[in-house]
Short mmCIF file of N, CA and C in Angstrom, two decimals:
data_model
loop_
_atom_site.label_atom_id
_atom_site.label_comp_id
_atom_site.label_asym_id
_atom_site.label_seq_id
_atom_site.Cartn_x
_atom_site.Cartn_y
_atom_site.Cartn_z
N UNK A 22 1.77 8.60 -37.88
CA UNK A 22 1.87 7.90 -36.62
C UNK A 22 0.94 8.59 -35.61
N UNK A 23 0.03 7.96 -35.26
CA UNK A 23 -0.81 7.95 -33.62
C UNK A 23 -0.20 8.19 -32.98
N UNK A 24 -0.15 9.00 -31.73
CA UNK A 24 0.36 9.61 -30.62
C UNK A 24 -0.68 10.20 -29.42
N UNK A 25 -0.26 9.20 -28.15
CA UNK A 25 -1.07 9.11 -27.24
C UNK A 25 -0.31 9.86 -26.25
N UNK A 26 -0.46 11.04 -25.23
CA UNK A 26 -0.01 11.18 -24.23
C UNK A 26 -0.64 11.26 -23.03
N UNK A 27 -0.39 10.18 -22.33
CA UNK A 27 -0.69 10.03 -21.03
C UNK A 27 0.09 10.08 -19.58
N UNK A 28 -0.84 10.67 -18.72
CA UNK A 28 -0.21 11.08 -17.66
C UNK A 28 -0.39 11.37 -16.44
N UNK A 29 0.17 11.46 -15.13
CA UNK A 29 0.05 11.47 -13.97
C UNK A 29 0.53 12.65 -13.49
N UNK A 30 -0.12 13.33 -12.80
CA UNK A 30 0.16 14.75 -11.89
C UNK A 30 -0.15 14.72 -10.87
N UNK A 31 0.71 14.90 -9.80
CA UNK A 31 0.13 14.84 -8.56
C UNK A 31 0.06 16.57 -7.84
N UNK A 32 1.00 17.75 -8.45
CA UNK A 32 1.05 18.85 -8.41
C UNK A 32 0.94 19.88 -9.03
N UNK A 33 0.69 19.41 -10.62
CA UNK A 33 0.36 20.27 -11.48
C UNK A 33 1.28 20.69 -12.47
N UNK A 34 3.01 20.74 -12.21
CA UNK A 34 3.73 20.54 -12.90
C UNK A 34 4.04 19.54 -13.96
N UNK A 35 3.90 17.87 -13.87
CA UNK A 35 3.51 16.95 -14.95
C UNK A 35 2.40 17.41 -16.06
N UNK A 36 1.29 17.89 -15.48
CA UNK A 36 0.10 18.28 -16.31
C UNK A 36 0.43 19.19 -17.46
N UNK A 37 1.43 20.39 -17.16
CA UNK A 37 1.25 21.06 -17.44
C UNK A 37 2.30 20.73 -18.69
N UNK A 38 3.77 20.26 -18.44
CA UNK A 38 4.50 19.63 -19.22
C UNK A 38 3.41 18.34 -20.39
N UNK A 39 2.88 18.13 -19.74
CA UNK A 39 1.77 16.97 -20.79
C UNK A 39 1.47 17.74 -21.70
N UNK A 40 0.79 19.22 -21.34
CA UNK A 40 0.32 19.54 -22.41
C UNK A 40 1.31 20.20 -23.56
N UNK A 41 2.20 20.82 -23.32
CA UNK A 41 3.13 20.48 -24.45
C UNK A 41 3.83 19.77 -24.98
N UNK A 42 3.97 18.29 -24.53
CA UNK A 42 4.63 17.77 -25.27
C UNK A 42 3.03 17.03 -25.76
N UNK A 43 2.14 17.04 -25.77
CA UNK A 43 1.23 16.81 -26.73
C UNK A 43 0.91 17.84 -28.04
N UNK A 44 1.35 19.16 -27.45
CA UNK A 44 1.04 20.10 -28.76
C UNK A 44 2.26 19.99 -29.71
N UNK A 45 3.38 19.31 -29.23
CA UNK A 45 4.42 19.20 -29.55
C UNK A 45 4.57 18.00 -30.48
N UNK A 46 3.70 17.00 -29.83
CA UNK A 46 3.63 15.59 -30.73
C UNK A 46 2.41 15.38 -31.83
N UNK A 47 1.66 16.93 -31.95
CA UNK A 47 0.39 16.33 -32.24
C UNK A 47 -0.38 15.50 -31.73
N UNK A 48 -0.74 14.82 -30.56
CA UNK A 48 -1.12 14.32 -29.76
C UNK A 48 -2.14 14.07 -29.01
N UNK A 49 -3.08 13.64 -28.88
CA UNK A 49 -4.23 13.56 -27.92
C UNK A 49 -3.51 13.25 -26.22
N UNK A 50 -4.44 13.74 -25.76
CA UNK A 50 -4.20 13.73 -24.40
C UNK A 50 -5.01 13.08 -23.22
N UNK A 51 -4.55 12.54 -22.06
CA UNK A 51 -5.04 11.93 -21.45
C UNK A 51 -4.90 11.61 -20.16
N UNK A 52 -5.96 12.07 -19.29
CA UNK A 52 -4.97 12.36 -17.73
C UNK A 52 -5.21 10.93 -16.90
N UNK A 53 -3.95 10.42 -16.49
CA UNK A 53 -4.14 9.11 -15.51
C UNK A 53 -4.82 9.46 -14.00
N UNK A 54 -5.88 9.12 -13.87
CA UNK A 54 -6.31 9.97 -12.33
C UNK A 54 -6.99 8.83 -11.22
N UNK A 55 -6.62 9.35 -10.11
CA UNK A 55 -6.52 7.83 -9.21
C UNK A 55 -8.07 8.22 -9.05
N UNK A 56 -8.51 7.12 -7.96
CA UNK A 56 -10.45 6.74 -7.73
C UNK A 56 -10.31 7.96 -6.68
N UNK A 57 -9.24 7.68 -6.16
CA UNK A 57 -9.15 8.60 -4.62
C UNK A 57 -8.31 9.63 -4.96
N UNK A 58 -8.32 11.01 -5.05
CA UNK A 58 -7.63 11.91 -5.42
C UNK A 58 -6.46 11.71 -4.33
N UNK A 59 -5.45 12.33 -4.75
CA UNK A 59 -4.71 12.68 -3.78
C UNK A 59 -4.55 13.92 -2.72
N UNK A 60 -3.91 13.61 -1.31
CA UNK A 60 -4.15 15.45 -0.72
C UNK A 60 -3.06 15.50 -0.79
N UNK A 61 -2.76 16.69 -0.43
CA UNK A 61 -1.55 17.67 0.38
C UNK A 61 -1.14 16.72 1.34
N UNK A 62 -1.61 15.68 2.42
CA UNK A 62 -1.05 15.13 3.16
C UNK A 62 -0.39 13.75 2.51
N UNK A 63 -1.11 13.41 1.54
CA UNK A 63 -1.08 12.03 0.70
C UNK A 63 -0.16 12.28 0.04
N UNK A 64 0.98 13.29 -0.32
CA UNK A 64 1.96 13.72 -1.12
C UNK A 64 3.04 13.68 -0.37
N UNK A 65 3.08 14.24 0.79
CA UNK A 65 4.01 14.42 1.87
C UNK A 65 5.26 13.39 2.19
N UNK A 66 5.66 13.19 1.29
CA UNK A 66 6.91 12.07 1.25
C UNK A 66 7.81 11.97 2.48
N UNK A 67 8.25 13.11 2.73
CA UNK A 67 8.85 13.18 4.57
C UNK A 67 7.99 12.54 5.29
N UNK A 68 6.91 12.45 4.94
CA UNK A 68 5.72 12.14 6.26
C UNK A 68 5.86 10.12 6.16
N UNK A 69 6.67 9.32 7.10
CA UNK A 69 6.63 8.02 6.26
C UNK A 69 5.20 7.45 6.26
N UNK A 70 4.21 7.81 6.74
CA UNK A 70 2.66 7.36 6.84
C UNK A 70 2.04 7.91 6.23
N UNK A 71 2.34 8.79 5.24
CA UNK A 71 2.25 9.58 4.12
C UNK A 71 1.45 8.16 2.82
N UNK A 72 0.39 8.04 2.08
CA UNK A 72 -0.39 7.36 0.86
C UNK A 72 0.98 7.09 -0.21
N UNK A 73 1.44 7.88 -0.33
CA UNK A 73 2.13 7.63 -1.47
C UNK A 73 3.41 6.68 -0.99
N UNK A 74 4.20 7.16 0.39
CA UNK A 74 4.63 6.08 0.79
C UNK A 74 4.23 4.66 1.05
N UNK A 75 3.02 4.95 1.94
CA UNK A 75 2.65 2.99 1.71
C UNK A 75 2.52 2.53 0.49
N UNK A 76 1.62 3.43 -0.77
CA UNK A 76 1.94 2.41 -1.76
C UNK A 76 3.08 2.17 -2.63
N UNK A 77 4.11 2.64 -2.11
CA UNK A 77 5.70 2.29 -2.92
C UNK A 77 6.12 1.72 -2.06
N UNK A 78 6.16 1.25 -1.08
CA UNK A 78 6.65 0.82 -0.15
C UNK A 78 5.81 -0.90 -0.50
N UNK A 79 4.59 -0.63 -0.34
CA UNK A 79 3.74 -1.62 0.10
C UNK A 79 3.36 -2.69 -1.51
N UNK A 80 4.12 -1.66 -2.35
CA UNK A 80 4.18 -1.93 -3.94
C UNK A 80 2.43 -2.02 -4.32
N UNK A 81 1.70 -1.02 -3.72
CA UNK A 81 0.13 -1.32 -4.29
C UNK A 81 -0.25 -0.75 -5.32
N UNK A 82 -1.07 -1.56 -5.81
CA UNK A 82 -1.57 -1.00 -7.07
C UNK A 82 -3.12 0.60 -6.85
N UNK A 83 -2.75 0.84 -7.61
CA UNK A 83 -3.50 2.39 -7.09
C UNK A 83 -4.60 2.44 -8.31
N UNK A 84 -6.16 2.08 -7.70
CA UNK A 84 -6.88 1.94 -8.92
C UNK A 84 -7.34 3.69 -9.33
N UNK A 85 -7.61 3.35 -11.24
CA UNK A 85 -7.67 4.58 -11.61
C UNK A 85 -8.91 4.62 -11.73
N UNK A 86 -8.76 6.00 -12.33
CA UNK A 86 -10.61 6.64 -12.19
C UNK A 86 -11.27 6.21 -14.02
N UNK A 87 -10.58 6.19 -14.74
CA UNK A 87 -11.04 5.80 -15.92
C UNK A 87 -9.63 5.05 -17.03
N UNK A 88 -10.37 5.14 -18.20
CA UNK A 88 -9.32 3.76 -18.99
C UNK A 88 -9.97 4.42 -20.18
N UNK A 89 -8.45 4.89 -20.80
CA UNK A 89 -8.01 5.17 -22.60
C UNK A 89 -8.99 3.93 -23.53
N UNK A 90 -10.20 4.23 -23.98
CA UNK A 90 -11.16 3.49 -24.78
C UNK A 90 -10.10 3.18 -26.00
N UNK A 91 -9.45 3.46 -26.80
CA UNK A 91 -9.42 3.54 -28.26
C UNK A 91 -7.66 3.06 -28.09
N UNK A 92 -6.66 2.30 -27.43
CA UNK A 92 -5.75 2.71 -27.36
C UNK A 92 -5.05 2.05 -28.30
N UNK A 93 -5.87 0.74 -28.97
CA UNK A 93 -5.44 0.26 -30.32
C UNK A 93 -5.00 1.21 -31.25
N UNK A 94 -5.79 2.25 -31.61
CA UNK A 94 -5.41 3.25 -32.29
C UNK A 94 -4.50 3.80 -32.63
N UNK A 95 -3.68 3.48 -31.53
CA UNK A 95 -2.14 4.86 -31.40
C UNK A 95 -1.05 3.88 -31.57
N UNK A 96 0.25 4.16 -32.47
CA UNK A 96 1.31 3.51 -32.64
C UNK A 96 2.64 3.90 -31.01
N UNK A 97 2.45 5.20 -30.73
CA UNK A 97 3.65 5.52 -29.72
C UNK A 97 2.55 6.25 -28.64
N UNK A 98 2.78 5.63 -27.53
CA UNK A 98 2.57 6.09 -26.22
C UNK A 98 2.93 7.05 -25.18
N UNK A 99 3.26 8.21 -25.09
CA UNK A 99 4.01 8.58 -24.30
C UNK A 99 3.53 8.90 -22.91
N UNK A 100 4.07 8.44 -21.97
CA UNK A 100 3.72 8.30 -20.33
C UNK A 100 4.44 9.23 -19.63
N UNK A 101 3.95 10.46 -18.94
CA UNK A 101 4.43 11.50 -18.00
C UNK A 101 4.03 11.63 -16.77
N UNK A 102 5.35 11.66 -16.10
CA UNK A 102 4.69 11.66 -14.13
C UNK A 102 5.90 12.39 -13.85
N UNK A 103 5.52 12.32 -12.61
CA UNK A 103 6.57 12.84 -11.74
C UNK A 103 7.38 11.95 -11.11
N UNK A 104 8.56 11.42 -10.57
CA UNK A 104 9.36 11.10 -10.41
C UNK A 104 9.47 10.66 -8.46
N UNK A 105 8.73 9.11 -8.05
CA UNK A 105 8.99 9.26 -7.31
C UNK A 105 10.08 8.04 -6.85
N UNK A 106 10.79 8.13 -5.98
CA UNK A 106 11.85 7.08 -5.58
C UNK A 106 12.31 6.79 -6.62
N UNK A 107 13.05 7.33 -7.71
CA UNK A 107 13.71 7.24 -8.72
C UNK A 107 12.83 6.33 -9.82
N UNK A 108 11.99 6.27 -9.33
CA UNK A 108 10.77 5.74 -10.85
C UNK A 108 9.48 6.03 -10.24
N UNK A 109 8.76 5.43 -11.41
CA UNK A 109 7.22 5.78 -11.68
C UNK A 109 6.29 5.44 -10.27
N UNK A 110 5.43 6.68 -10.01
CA UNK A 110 4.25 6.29 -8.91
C UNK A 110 3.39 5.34 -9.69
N UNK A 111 3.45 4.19 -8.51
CA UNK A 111 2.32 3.23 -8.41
C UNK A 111 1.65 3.25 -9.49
N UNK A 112 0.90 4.53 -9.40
CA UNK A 112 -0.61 4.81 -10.22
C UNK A 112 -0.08 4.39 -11.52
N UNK A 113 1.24 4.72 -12.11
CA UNK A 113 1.64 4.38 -13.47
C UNK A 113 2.19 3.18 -13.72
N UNK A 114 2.31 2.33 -12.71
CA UNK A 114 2.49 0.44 -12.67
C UNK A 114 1.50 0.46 -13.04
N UNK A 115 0.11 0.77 -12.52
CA UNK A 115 -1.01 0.26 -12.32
C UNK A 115 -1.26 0.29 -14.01
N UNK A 116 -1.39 1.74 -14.39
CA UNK A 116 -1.52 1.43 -15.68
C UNK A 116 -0.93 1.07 -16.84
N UNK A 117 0.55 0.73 -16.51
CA UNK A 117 0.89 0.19 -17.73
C UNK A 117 0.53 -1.76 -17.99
N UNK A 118 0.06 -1.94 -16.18
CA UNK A 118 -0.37 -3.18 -16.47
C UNK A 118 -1.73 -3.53 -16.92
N UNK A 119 -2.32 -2.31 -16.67
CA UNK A 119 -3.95 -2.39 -17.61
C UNK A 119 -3.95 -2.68 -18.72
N UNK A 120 -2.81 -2.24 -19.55
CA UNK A 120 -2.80 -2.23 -21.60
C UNK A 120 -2.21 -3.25 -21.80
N UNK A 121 -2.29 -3.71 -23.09
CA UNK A 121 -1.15 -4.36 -24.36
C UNK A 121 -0.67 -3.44 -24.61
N UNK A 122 0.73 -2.89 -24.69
CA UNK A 122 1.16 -2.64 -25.91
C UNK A 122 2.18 -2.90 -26.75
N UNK A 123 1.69 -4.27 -26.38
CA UNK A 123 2.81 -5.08 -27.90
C UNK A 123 2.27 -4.16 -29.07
N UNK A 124 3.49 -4.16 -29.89
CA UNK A 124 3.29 -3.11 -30.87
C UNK A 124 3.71 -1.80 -30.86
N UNK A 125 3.60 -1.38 -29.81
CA UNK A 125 3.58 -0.22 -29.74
C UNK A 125 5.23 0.75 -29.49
N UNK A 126 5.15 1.46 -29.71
CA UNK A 126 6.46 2.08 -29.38
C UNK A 126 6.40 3.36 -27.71
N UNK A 127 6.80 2.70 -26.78
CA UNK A 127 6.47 3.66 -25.52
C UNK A 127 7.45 4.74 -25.09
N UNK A 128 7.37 5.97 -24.81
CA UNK A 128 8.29 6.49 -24.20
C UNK A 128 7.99 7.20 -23.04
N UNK A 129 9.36 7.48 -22.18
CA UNK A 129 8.34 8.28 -20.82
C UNK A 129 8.91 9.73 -20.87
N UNK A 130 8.19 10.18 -20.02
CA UNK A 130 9.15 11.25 -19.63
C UNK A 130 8.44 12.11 -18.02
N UNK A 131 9.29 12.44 -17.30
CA UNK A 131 8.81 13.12 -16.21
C UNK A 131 9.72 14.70 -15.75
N UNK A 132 9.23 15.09 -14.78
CA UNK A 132 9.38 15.95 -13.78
C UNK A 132 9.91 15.37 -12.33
N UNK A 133 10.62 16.28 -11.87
CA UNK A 133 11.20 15.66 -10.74
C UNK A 133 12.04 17.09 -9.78
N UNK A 134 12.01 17.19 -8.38
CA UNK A 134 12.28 17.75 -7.92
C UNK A 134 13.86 17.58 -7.08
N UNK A 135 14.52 16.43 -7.67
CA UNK A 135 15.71 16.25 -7.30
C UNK A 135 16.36 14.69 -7.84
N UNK A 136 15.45 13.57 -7.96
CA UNK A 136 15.95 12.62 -9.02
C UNK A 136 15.87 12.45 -10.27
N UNK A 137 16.28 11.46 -10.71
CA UNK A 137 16.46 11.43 -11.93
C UNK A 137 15.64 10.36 -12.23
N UNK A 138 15.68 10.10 -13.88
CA UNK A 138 14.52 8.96 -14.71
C UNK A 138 15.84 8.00 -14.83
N UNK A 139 16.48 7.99 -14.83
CA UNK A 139 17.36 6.69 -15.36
C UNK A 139 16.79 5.33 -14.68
N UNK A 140 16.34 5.13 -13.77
CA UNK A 140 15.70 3.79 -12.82
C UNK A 140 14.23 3.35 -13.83
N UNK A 141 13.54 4.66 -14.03
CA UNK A 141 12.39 4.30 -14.42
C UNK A 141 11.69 3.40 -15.55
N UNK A 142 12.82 3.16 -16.46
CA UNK A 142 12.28 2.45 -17.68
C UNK A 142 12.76 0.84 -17.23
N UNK A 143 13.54 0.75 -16.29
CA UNK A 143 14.07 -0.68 -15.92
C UNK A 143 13.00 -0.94 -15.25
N UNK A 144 12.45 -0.51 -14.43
CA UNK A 144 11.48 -0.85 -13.52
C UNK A 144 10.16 -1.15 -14.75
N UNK A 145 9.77 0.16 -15.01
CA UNK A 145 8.37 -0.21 -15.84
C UNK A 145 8.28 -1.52 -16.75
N UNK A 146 9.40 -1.85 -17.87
CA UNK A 146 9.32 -2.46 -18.61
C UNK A 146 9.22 -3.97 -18.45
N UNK A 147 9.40 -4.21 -16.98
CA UNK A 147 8.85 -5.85 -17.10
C UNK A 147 7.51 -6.04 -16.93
N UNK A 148 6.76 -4.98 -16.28
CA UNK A 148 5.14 -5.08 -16.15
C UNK A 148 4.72 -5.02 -17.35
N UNK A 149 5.08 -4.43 -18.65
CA UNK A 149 4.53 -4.19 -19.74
C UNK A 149 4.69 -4.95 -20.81
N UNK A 150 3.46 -5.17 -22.05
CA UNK A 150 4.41 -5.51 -22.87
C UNK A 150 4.14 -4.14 -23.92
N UNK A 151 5.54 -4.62 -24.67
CA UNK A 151 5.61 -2.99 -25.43
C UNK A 151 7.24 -2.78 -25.45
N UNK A 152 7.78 -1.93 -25.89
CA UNK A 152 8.87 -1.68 -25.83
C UNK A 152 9.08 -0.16 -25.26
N UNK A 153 9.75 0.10 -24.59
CA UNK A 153 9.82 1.79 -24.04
C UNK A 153 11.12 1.86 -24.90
N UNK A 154 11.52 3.00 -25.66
CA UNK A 154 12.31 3.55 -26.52
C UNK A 154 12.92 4.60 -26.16
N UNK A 155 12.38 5.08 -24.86
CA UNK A 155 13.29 6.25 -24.62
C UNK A 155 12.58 6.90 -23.15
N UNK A 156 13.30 7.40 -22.50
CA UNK A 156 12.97 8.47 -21.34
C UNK A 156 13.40 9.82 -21.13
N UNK A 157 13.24 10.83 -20.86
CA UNK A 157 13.61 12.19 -20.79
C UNK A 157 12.81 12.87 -19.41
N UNK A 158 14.08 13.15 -18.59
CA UNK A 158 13.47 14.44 -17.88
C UNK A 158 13.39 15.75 -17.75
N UNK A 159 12.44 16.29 -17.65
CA UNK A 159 12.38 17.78 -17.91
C UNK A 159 11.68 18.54 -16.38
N UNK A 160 12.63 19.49 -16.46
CA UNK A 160 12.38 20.99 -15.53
C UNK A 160 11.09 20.86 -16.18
N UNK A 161 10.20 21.17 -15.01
CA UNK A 161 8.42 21.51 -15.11
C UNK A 161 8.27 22.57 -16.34
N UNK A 162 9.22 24.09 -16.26
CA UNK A 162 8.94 24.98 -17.33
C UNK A 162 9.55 24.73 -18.54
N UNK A 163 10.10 23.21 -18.88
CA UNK A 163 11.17 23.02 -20.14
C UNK A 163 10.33 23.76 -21.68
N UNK A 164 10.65 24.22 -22.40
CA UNK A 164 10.50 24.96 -23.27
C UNK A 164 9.57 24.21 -24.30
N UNK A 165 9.09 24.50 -24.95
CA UNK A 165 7.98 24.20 -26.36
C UNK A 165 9.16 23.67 -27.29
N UNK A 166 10.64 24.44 -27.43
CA UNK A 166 11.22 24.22 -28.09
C UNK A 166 12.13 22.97 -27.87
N UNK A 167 12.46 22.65 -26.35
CA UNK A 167 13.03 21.51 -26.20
C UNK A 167 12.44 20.41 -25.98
N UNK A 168 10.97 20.19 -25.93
CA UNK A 168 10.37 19.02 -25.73
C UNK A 168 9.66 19.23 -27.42
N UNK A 169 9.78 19.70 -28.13
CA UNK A 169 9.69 19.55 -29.54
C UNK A 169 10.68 18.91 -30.04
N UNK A 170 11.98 18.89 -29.61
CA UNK A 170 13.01 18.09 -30.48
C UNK A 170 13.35 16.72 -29.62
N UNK A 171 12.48 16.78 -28.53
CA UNK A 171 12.56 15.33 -27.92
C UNK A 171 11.57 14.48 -29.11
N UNK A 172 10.32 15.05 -28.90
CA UNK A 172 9.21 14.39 -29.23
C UNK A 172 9.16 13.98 -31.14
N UNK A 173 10.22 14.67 -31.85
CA UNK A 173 10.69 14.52 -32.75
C UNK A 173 11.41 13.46 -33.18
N UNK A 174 12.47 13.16 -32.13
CA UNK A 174 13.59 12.41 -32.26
C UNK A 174 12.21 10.78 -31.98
N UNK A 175 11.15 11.20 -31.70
CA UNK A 175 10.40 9.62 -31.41
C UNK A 175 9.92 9.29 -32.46
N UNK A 176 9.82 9.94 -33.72
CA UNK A 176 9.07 9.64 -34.69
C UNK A 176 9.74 8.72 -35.77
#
């Protein structure tokens, strides 16, 4: 089985979780990255005039900086972000409405500094096609060993 992991970081913690649960899945890797980087002010969620607020708010689509060439290739998808308003930033609407993946088997998983993923697969899965099979959140430092027996249980 093909195994794609893709993903969104807006602080460095998602990224860093990406990369093990790609060494974890055998996995190629793949970073979702907006046209317009984000700042320090564009993060600022207290701030309500804050980028990331208008576009959850404003439900916009957040264009990316490039697009997974080969994604026929891969049987399971896995999608990592961070956790905002109890589901996925924009940027990861945006791209799950770029693909097909009928066929495919999707799962997510994020980081989060006080919510939870339970919202997130309800939300994503009508933009997509594809099936999402599972979600998991993990503490930024979650272990090699516990995102190994996640990424297991997907196979």
């Amino acid at each position: 089985m093909k195994t794609l992991v893709a993903y969104f970081s807006a602080s460095g913690n998602t990224a860093s979780l990406a990369k093990r649960v790609a060494e974890a899945a055998k996995a190629d890797l793949f970073e979702i990255k907006p046209v317009e980087p984000y700042t320090d002010a564009d993060l600022k969620w207290t701030n309500p005039l804050a980028r990331c607020n208008k576009e959850k708010i404003g439900k916009k689509n957040v264009p990316i900086a490039d697009r997974v060439q080969n994604l026929d290739e891969y049987d399971l998808i896995l999608i990592g972000f961070p956790v905002w308003y109890y589901g996925a930033p924009n940027i990861i609407e945006t791209f799950v409405k770029s693909y097909d993946f009928s066929g495919k088997k999707v799962a997510l998983f994020a980081t989060s500094g006080g919510s939870d993923i339970t919202k997130a697969p309800a939300k994503l899965q009508p933009l997509m096609k594809g099936e999402i099979i599972g979600a998991k959140l993990f503490a930024p430092d979650a272990s090699y060993a516990d995102v190994n027996v996640w990424t297991s249980s997907l196979k």
